[in-house]
PDB file of C-alpha atoms and ligand atoms in Angstrom:
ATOM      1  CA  UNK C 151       4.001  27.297  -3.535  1.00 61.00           C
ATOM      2  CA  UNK C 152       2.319  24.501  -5.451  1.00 88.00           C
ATOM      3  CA  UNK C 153       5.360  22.326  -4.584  1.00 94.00           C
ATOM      4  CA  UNK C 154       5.406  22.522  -1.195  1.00 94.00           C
ATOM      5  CA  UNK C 155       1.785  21.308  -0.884  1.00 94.00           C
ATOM      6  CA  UNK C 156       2.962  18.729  -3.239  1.00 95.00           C
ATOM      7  CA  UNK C 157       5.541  17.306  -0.886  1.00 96.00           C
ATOM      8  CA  UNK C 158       3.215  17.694   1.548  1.00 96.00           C
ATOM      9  CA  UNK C 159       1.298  15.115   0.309  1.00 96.00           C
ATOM     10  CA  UNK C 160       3.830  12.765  -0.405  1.00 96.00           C
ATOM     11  CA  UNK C 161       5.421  12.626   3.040  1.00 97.00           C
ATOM     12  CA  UNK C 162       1.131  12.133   4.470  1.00 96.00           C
ATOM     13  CA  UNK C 163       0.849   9.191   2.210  1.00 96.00           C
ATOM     14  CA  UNK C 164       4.252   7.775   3.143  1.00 97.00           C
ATOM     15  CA  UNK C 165       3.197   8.078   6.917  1.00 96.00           C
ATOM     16  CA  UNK C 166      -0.392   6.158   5.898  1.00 96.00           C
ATOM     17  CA  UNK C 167       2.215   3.255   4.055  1.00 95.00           C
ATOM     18  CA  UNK C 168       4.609   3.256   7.580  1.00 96.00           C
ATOM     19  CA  UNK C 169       1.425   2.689   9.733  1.00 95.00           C
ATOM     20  CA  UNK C 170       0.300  -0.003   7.133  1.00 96.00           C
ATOM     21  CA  UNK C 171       3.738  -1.901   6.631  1.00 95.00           C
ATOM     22  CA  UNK C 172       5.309  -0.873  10.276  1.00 95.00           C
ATOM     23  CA  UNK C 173       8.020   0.891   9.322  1.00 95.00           C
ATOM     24  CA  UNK C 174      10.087   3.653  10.704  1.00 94.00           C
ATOM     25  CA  UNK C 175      12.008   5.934   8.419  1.00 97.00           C
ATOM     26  CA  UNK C 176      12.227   6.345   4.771  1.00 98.00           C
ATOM     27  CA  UNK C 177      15.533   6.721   3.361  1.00 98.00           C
ATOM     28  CA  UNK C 178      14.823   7.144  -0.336  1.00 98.00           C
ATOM     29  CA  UNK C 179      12.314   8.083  -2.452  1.00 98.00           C
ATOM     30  CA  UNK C 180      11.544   7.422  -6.062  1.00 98.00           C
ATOM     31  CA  UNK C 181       8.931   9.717  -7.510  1.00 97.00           C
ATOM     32  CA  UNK C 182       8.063   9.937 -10.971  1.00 97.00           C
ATOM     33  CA  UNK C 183       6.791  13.211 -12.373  1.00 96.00           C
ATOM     34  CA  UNK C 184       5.732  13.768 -15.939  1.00 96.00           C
ATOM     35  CA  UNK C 185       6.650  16.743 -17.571  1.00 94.00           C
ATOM     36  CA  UNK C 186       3.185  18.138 -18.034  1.00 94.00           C
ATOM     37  CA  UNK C 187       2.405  17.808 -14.866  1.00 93.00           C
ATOM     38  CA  UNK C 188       3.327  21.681 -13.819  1.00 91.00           C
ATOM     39  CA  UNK C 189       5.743  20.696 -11.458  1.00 93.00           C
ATOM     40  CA  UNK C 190       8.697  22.588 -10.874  1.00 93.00           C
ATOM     41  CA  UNK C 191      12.062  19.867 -10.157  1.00 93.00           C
ATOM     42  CA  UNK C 192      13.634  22.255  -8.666  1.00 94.00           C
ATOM     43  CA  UNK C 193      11.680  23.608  -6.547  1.00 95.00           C
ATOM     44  CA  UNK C 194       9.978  20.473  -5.493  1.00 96.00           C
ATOM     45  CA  UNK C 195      13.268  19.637  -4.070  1.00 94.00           C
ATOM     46  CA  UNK C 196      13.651  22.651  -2.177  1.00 94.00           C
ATOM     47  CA  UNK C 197       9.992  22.228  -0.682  1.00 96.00           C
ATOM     48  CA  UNK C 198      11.123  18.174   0.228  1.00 97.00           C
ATOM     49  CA  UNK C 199      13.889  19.607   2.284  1.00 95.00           C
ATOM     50  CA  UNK C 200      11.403  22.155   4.219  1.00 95.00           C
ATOM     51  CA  UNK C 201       9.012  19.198   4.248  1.00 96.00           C
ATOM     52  CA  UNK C 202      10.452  16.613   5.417  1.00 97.00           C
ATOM     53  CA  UNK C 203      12.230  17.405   8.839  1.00 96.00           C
ATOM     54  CA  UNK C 204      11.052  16.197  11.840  1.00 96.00           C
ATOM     55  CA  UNK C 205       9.056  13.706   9.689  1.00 96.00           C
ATOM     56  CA  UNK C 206       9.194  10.217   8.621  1.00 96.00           C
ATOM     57  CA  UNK C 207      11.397  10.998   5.731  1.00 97.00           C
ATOM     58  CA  UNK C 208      13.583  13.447   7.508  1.00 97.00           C
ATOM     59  CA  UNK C 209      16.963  13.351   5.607  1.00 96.00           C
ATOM     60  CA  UNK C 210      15.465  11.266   2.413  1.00 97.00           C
ATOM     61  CA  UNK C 211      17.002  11.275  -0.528  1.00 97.00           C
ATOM     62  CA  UNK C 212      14.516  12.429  -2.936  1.00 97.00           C
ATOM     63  CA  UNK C 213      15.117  10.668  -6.463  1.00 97.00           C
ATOM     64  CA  UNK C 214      12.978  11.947  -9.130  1.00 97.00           C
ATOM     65  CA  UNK C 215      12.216  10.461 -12.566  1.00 96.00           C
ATOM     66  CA  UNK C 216      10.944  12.320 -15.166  1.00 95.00           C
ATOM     67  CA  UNK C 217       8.052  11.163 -17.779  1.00 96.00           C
ATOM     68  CA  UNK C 218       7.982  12.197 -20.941  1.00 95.00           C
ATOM     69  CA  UNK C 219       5.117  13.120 -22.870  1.00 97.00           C
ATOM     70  CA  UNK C 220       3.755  10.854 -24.581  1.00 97.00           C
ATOM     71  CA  UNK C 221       0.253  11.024 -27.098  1.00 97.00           C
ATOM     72  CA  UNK C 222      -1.790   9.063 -29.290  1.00 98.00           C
ATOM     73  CA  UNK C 223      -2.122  10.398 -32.288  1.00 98.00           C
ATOM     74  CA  UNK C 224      -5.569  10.207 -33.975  1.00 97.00           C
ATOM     75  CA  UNK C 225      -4.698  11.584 -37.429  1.00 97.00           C
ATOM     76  CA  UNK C 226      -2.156   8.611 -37.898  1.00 98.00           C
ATOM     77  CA  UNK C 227      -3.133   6.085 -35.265  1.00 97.00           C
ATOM     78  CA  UNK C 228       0.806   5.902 -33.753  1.00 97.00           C
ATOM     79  CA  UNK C 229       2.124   6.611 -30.083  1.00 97.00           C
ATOM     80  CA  UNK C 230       4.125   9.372 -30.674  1.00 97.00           C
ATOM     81  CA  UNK C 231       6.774  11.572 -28.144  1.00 96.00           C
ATOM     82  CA  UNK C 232       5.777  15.368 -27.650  1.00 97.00           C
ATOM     83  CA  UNK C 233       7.598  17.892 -26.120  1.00 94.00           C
ATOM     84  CA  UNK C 234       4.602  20.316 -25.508  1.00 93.00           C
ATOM     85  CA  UNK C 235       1.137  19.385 -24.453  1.00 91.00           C
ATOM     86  CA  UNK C 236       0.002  21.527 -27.540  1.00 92.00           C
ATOM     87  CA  UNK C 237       2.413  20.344 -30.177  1.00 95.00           C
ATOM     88  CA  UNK C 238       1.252  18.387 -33.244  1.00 96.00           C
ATOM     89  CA  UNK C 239       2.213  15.289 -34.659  1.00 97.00           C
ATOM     90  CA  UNK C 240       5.720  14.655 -35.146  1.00 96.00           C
ATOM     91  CA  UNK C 241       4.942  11.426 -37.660  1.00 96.00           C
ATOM     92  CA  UNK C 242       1.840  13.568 -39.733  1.00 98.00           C
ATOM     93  CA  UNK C 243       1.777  16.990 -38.609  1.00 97.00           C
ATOM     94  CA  UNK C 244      -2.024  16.348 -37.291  1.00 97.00           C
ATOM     95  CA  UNK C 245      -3.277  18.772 -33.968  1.00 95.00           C
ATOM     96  CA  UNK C 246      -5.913  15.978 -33.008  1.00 96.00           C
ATOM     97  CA  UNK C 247      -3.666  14.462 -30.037  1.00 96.00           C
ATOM     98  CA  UNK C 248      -4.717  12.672 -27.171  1.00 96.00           C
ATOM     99  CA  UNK C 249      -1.867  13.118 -24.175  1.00 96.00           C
ATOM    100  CA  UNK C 250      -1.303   9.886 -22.290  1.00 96.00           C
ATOM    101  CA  UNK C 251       1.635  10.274 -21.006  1.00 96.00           C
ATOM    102  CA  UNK C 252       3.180  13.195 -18.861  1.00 96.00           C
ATOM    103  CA  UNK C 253       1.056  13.938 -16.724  1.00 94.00           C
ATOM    104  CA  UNK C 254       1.397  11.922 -13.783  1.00 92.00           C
ATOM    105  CA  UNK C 255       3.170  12.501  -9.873  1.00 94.00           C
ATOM    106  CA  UNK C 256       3.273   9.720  -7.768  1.00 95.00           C
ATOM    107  CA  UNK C 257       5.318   7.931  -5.916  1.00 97.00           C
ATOM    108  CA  UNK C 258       7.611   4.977  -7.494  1.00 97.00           C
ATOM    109  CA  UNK C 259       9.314   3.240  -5.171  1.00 97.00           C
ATOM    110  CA  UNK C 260      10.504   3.970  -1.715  1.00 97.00           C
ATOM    111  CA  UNK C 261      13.651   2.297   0.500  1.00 98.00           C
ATOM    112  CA  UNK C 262      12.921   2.416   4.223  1.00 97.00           C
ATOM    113  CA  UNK C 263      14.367   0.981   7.402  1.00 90.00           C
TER     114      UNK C 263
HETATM  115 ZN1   ZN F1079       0.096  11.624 -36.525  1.00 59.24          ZN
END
């Protein structure tokens, strides 16, 4: 499961931040995750649980914030809010989008003790 590695990574880059600020245990975690990035909320969460014991962030509350997409639209020159990578201007109706927003996983903020 995609996911799962996912989470994975998360919890090795929290343990890299614990050795770097000296602390012990996270308690909550903030993660922002655009909605074109493939990721599935759901099970994300699942994998966290699996993922997490017996490691820094065993127990964390996993918070997660989603992007919206977001392109630049070349036919009108406006930022404009798509649902679907592949969907067309809202404003003009014009294919030739550039996505830059959506996209993105990483990690927001995090409360630790
Ligand atoms: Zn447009």
């Amino acid at each position: 499961m995609h996911e799962m590695s996912i989470c994975e990574g998360v919890v090795l880059s929290l343990e890299s931040e614990a050795q770097k600020q000296n602390f012990q245990k996270v308690k909550k975690v903030w993660l922002t995750v655009g909605i074109f990035s493939g990721v599935e909320i759901d099970a994300l969460r699942f994998g966290w649980d699996v993922v997490t014991r017996n490691s820094i962030a065993d127990g964390a509350e996993l918070v997660v914030l989603e992007e919206q997409g977001q392109a630049w639209c070349m036919g009108c020159s406006k930022h404009v809010q798509i649902e679907n990578r592949y969907d067309d201007c809202p404003a003009c109706g014009s294919h030739r989008l550039q996505v830059t927003g959506g996209e993105i996983l990483s990690i927001k903020e995090i409360e630790v003790e």
